[in-house]
mmCIF file of C-alpha atoms in Angstrom:
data_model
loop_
_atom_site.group_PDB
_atom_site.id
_atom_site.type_symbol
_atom_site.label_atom_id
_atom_site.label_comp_id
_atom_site.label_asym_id
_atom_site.label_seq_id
_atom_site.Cartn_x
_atom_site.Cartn_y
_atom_site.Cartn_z
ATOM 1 C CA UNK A 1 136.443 183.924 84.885
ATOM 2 C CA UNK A 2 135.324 187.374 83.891
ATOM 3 C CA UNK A 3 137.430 190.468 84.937
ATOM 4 C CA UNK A 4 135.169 191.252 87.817
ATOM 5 C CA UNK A 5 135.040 187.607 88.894
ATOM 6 C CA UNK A 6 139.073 188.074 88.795
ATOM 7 C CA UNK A 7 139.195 191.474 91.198
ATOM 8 C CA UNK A 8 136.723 190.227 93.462
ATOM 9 C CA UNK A 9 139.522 186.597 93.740
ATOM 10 C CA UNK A 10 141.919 188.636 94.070
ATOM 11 C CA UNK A 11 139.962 191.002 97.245
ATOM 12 C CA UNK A 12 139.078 187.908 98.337
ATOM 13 C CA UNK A 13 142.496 186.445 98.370
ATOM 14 C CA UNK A 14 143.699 189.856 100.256
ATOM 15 C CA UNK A 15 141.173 190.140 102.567
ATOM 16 C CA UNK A 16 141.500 186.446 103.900
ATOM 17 C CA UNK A 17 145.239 186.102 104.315
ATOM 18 C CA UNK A 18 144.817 189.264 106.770
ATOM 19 C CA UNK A 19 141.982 187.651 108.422
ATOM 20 C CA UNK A 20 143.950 184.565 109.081
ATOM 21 C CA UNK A 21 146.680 185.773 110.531
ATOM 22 C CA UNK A 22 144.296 187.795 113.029
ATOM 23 C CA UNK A 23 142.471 184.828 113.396
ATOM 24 C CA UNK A 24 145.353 182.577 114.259
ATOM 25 C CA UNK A 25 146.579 185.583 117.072
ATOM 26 C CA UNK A 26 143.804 185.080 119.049
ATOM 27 C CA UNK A 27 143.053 181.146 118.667
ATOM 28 C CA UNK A 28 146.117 181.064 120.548
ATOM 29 C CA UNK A 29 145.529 183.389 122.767
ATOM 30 C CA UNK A 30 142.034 181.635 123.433
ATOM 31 C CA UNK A 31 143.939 178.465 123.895
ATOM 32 C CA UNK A 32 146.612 179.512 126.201
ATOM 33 C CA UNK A 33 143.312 180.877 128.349
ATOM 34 C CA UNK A 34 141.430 178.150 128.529
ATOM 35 C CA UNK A 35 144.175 175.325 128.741
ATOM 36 C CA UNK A 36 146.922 176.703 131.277
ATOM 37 C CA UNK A 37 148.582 173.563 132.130
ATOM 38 C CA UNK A 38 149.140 169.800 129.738
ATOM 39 C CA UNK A 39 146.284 167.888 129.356
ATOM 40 C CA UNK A 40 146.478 164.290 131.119
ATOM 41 C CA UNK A 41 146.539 161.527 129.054
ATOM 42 C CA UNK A 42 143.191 160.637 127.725
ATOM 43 C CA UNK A 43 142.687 157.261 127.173
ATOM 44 C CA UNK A 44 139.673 155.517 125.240
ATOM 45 C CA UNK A 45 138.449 151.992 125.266
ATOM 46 C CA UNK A 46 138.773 149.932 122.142
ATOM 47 C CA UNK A 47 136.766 147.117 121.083
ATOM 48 C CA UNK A 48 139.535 144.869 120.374
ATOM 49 C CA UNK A 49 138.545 144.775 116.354
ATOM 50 C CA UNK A 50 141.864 146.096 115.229
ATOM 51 C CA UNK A 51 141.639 144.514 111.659
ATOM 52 C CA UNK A 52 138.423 146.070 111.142
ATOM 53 C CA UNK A 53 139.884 149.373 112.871
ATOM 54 C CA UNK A 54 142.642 148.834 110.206
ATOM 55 C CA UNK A 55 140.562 148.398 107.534
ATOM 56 C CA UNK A 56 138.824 151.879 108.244
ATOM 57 C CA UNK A 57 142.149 153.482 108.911
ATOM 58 C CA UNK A 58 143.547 152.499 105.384
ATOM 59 C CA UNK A 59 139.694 153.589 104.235
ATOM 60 C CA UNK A 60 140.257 157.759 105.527
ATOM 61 C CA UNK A 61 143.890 157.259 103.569
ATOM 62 C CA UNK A 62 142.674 156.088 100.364
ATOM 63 C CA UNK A 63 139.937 159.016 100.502
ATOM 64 C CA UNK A 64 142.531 161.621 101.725
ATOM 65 C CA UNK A 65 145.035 160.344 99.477
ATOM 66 C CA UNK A 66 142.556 160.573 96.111
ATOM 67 C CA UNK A 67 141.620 164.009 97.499
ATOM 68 C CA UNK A 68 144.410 166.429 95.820
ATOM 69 C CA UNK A 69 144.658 164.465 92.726
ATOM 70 C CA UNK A 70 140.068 164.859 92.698
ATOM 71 C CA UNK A 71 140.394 168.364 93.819
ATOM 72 C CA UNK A 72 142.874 169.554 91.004
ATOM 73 C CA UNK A 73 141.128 167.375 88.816
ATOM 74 C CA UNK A 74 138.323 169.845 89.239
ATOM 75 C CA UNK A 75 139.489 173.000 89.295
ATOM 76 C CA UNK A 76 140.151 172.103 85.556
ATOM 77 C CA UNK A 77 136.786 172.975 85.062
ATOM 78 C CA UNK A 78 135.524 175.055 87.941
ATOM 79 C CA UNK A 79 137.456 178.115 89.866
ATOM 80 C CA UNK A 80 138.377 178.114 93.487
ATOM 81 C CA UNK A 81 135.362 179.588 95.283
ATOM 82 C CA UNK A 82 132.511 177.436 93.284
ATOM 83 C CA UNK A 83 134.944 174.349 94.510
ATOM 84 C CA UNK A 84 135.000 175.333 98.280
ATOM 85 C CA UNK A 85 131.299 176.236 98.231
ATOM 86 C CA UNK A 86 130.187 173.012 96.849
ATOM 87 C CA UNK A 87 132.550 171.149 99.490
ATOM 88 C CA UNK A 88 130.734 173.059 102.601
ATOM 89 C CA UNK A 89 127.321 172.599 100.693
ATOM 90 C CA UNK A 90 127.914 168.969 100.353
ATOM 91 C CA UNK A 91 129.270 168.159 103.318
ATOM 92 C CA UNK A 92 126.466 170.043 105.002
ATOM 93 C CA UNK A 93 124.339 168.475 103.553
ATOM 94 C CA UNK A 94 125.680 164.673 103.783
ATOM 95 C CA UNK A 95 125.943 165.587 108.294
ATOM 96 C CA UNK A 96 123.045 167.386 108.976
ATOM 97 C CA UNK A 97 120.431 164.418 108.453
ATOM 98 C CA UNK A 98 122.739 161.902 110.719
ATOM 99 C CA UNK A 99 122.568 164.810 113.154
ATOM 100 C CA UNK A 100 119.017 165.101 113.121
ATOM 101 C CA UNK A 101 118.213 160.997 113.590
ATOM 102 C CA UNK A 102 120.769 161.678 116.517
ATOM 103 C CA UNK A 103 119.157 164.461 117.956
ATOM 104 C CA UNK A 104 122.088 166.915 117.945
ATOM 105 C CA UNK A 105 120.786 170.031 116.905
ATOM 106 C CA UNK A 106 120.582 171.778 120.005
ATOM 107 C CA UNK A 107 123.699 173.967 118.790
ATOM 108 C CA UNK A 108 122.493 177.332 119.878
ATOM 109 C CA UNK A 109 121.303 175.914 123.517
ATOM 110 C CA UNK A 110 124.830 174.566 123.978
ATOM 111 C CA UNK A 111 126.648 178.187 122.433
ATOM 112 C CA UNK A 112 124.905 180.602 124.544
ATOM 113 C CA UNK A 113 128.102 181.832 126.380
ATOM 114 C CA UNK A 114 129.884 185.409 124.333
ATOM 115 C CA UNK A 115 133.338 182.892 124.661
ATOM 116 C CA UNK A 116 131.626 180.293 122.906
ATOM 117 C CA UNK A 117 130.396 182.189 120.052
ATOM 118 C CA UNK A 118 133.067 183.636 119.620
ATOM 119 C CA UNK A 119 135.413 181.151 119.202
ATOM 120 C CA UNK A 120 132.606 179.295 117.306
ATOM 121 C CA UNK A 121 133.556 181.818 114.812
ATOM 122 C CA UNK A 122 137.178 182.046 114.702
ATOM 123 C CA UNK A 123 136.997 178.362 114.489
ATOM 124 C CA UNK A 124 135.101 178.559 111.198
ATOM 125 C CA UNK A 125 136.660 181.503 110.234
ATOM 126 C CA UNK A 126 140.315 179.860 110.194
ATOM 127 C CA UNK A 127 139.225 176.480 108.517
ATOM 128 C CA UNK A 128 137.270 178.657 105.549
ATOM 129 C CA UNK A 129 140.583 180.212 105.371
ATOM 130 C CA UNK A 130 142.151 176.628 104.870
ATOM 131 C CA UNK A 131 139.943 175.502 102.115
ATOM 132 C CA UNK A 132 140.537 178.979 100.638
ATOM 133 C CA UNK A 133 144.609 178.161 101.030
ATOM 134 C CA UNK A 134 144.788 174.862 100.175
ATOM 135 C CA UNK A 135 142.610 175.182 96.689
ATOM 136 C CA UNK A 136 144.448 177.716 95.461
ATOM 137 C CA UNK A 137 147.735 175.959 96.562
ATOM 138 C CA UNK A 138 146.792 172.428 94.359
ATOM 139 C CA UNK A 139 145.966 174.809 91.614
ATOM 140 C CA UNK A 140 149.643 175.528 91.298
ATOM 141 C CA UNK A 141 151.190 172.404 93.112
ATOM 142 C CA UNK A 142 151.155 168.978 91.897
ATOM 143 C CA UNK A 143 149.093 166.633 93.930
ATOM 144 C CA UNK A 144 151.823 164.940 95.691
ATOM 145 C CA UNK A 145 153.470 167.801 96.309
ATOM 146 C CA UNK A 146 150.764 168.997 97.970
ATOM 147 C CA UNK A 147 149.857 166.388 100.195
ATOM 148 C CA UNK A 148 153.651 166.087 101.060
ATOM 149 C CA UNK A 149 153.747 169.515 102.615
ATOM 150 C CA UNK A 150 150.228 169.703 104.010
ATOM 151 C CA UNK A 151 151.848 167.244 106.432
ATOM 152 C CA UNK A 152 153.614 170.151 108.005
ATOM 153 C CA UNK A 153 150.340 171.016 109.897
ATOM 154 C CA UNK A 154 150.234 167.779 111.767
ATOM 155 C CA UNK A 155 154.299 168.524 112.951
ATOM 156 C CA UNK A 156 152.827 171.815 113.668
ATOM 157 C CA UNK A 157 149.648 170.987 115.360
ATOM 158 C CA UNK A 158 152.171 168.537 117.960
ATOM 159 C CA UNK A 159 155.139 171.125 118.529
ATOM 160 C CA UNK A 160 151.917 173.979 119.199
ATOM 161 C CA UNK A 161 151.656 171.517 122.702
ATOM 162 C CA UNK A 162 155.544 171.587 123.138
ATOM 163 C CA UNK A 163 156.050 175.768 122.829
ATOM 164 C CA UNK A 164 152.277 177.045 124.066
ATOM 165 C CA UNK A 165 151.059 174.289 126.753
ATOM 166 C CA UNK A 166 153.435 173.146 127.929
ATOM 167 C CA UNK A 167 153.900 169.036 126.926
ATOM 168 C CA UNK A 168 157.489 167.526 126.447
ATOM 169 C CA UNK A 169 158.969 165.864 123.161
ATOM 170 C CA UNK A 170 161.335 162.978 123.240
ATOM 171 C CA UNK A 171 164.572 162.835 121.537
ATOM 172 C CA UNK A 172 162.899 160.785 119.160
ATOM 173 C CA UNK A 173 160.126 163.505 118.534
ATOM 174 C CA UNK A 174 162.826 165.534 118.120
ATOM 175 C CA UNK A 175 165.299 163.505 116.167
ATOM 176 C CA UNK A 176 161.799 163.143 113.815
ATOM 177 C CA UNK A 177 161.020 166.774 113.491
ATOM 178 C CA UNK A 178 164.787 166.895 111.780
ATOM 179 C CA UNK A 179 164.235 163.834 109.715
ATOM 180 C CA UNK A 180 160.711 165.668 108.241
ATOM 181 C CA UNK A 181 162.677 168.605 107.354
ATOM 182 C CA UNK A 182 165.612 166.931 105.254
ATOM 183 C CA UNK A 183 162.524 164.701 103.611
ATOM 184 C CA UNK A 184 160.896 168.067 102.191
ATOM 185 C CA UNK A 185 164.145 169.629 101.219
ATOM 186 C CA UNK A 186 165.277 166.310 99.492
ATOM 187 C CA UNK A 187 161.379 166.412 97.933
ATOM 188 C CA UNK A 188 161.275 170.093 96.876
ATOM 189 C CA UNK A 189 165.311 170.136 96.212
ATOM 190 C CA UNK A 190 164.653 170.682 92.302
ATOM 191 C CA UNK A 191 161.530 172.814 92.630
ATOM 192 C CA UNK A 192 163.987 175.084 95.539
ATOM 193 C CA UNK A 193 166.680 175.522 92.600
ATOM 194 C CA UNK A 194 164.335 176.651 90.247
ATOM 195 C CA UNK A 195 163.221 179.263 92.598
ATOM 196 C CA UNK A 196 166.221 180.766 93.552
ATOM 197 C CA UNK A 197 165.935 181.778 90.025
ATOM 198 C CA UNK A 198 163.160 183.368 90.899
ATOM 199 C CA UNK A 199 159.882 182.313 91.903
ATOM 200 C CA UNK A 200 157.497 180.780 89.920
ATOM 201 C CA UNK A 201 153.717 179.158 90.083
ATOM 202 C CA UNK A 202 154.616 176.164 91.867
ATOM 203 C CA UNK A 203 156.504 178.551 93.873
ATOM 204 C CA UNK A 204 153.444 180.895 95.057
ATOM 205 C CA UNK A 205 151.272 177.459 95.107
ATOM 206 C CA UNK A 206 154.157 176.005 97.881
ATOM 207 C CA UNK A 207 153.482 179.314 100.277
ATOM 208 C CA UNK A 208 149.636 179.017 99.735
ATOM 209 C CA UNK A 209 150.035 175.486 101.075
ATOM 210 C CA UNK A 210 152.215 176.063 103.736
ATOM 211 C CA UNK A 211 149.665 178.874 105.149
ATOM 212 C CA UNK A 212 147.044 176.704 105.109
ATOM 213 C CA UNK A 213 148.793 174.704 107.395
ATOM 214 C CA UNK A 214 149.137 176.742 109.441
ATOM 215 C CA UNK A 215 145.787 178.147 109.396
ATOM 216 C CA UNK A 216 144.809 174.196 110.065
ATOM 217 C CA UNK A 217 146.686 174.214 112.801
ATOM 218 C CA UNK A 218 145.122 177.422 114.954
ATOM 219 C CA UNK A 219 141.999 176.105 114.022
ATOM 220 C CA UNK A 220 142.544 172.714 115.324
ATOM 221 C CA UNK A 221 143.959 174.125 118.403
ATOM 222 C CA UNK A 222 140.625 176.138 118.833
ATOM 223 C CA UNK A 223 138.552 173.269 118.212
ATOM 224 C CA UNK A 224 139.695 171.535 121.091
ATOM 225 C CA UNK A 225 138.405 174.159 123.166
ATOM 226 C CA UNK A 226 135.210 174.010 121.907
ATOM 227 C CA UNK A 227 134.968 170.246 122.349
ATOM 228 C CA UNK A 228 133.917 170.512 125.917
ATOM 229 C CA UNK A 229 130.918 172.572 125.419
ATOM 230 C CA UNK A 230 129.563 170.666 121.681
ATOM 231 C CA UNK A 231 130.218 167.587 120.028
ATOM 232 C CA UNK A 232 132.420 167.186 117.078
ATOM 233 C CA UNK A 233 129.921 167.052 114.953
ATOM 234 C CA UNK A 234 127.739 169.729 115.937
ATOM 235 C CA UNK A 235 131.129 172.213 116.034
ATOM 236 C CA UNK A 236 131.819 171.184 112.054
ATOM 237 C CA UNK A 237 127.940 171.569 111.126
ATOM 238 C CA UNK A 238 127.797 175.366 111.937
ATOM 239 C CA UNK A 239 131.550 175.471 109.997
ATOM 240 C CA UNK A 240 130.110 173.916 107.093
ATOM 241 C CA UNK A 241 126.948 176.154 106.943
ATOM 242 C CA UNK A 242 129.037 179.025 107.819
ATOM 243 C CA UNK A 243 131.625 178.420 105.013
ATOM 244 C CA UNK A 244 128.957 177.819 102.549
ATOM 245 C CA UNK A 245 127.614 181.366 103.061
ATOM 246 C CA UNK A 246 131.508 182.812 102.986
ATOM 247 C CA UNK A 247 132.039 181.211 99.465
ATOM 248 C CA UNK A 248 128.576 181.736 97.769
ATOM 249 C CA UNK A 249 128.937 185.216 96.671
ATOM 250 C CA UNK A 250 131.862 184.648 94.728
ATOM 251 C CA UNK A 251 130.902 181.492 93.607
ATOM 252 C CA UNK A 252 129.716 180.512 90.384
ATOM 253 C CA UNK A 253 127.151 177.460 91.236
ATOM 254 C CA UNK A 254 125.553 177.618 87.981
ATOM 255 C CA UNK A 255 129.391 176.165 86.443
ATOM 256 C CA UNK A 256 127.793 173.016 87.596
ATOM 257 C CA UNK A 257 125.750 172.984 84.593
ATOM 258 C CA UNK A 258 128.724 172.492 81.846
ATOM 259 C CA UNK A 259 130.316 169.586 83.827
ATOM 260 C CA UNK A 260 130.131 166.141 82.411
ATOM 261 C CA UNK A 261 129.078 163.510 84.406
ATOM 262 C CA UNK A 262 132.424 161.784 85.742
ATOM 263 C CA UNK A 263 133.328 165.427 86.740
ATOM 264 C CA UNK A 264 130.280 165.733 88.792
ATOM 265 C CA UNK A 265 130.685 162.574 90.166
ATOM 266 C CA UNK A 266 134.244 163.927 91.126
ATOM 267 C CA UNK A 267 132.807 167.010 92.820
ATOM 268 C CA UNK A 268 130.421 165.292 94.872
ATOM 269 C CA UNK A 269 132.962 163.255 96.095
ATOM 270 C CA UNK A 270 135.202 166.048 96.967
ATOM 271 C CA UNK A 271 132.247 167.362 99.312
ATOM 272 C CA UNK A 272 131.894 163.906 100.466
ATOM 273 C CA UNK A 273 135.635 162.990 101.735
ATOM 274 C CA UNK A 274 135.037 165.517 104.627
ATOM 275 C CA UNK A 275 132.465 163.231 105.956
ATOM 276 C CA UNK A 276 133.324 160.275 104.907
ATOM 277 C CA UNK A 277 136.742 160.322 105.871
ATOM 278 C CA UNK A 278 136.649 161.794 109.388
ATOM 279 C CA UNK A 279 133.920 159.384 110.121
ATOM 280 C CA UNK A 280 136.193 156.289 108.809
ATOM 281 C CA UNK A 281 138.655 157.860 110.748
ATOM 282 C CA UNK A 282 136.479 158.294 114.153
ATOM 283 C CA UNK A 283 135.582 154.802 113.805
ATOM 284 C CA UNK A 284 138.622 153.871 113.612
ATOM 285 C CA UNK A 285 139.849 154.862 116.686
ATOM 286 C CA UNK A 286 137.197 153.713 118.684
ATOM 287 C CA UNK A 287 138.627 149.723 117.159
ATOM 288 C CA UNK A 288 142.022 150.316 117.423
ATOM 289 C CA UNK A 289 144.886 152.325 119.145
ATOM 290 C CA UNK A 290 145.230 155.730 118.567
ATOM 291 C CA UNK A 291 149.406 155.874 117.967
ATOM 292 C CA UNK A 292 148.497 152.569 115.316
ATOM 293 C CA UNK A 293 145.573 154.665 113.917
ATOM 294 C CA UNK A 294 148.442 157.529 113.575
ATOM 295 C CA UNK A 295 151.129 155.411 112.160
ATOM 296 C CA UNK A 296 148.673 154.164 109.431
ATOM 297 C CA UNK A 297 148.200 158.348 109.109
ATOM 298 C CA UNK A 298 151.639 158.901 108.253
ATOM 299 C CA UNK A 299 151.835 157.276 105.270
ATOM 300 C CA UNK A 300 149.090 159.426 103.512
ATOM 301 C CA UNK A 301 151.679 160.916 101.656
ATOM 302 C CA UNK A 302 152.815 157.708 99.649
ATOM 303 C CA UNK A 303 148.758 156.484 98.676
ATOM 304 C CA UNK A 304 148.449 160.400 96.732
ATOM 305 C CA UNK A 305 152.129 158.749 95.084
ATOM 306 C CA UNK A 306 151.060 155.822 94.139
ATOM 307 C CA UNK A 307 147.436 156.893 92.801
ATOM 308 C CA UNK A 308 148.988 159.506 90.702
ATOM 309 C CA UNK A 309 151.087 157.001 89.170
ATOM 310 C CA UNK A 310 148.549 154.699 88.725
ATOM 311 C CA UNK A 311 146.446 157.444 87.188
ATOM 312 C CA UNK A 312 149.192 158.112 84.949
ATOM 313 C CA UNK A 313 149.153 155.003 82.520
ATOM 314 C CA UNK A 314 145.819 155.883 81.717
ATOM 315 C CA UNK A 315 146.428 158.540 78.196
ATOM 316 C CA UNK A 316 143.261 160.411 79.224
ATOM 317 C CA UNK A 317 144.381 161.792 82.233
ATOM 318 C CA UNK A 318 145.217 164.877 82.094
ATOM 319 C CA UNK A 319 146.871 166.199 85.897
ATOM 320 C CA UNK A 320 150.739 167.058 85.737
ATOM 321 C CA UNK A 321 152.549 164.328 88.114
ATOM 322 C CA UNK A 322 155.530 165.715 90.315
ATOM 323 C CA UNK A 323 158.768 164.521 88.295
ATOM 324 C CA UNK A 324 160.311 161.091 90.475
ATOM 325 C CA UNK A 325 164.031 161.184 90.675
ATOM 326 C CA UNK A 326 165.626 159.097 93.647
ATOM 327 C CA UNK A 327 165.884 162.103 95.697
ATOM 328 C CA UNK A 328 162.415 162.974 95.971
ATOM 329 C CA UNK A 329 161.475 159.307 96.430
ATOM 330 C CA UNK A 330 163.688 159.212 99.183
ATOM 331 C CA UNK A 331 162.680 162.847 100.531
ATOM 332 C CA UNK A 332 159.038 161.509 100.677
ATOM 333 C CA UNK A 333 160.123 158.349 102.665
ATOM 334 C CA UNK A 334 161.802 160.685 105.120
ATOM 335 C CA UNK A 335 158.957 162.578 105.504
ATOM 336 C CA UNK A 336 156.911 159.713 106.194
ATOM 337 C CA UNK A 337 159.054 158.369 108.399
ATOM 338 C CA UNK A 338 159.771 161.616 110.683
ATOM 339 C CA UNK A 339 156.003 162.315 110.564
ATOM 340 C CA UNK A 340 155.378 158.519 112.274
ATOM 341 C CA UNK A 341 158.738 159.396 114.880
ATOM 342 C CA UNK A 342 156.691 162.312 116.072
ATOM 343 C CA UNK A 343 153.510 160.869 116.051
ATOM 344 C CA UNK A 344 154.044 157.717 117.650
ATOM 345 C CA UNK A 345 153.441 156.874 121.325
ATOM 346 C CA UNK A 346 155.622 158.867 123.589
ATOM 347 C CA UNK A 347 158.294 156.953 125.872
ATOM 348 C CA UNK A 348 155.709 157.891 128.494
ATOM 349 C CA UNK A 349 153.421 155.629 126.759
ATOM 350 C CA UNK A 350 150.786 158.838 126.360
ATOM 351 C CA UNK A 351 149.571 158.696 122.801
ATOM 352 C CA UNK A 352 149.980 162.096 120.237
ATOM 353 C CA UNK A 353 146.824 164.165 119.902
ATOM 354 C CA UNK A 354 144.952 163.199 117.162
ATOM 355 C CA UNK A 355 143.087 165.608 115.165
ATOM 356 C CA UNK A 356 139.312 164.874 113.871
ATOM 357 C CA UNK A 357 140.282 165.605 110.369
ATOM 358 C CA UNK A 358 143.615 165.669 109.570
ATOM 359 C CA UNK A 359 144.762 168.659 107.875
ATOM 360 C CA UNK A 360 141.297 170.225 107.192
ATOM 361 C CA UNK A 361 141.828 169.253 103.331
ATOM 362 C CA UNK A 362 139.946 166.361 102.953
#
């Protein structure tokens, strides 16, 4: 990029790590307003088609676990901002036709109320501030690295319910939230000795990633909130046009021009795993239990393994793979594994929450 295009990354970078952690403040604060007391178990009826809710479960993993590697793949050839606008654009445009045929555009009727707006905002605010996060994190990060500690934002999505509203973990939650931890320091262990050298890229690219978890997190909190006033759908349409507008000045749409075709192709489906995964993984649920639906979830982390090293026999391709050593294979197990401890059912039976789109990044 230019040396303007550079300052104004840089601003931009500045100006949205303050504006998250504002953002995040008051998400909570909203929440702790609105939701003063644990939510009852919510439970859904299924249709009894668990193979075919399966079937779309392991569907949102193999789009969310291509994701990183497609992502990095094009920020080869395009910079952050023209990446992130293209993702809203396309996404945009891929929901706001199904809308339509269903009628749900009546977004400003149902947002009238100041609260609503507002957190309408903050909403899309904090989830622009993910994409921001987590593009400039795979930038630096390798893809399984990254999509081993974006998983932090689902631990910290479910602990949010223990420490703000309220809800109770098991020993086994508990006992899982440990087992996570030693699986990202056994993961990271060579990549943490390097930086107590100092810190490096991959270093700078770890914090990005870890911030947008957490900006993932406050916005998935506030979503909830805004899930009894507009559907799911009609809350991520205004997000999508919204973060479209935030990323087209310092975009560079035009880049589009230089791509080859198999890097388009790429791009297009970055902006289409949004959609296309959260709607496998809606469907999902409504075919299958939601603590199965989350234990096919927790393995995300070991599809972005096993794609990169599939990718990797192939002598054209061209992405960096995270070095395998039996510590980090057995670090990403662990994380796997205390991810599904705190995800699964509850000994109350009461499944975890559930986010529409987990971790924002795909």
């Amino acid at each position: 990029m230019p040396a303007n295009g550079a300052w104004k990354g840089r601003s931009m970078s500045c100006r949205t790590a303050t504006s998250c952690i504002f953002v995040s403040t008051y998400s909570i604060r909203f929440s702790t307003t609105f939701r003063k007391r644990p939510m009852a178990a919510q439970t859904h009826a299924i249709s009894g088609r668990r193979a075919y809710g399966f079937s779309l479960a392991l569907l949102a993993c193999v789009i969310w676990g291509l994701f990183p590697i497609a992502a990095k793949s094009v920020l080869l050839e395009l910079d952050v901002h023209t990446l992130n606008f293209y993702r809203f654009a396309l996404a945009g445009a891929l929901l706001l036709p199904f809308m339509y045929s269903r009628r749900q555009l009546d977004i400003l009727k149902r947002s009238r109320e100041p609260n609503v707006r507002m957190r309408m905002f903050l909403c899309a605010a904090l989830l622009i501030a993910n994409y921001f996060f987590y593009a400039n994190g795979v930038k630096r990060v390798t893809p399984e690295g990254t999509q081993i500690l974006i998983q932090l934002a689902t631990i910290l999505l479910l602990l949010s319910g223990v420490f703000f509203f309220g809800e109770v973990f098991t020993r086994r939650q508990w006992l899982g939230c440990a087992v996570f931890v030693i699986g990202l320091v056994a993961f990271f262990h060579p990549r943490i000795l390097i930086m107590l050298e100092g810190v490096d890229s991959y270093g700078i690219g770890m914090g990005l990633i870890v911030l947008a978890a957490v900006s993932w997190t406050s916005y998935a909190i506030l979503q909830k909130q805004l899930l009894s006033h507009m559907t799911s759908s009609q809350v991520m349409i205004v997000i999508y046009l919204l973060g479209t507008a935030a990323f087209l000045p310092f975009a560079h749409p035009a880049q589009i021009s230089s791509l080859d075709t198999p890097t388009i192709l790429v791009l297009v489906f970055c902006g289409a795993s949004t959609v296309l995964g959260a709607g496998s993984f809606a469907e999902a649920l409504a075919h299958l239990e939601a603590s199965r639906v989350s234990a096919v979830l927790a393995t995300l982390p070991l599809f972005t393994v096993g794609f990169m090293w599939f990718f990797s026999q192939w002598p054209q391709f061209s992405i960096e793979a995270e070095p395998m050593t039996p510590g980090t294979v057995a670090g990403a197990v662990l994380v796997v594994f205390g991810a599904l401890m705190v995800a699964r059912t509850s000994e109350s039976g009461r499944p975890a929450d559930l986010p529409d789109e987990p971790h924002g990044a795909g």
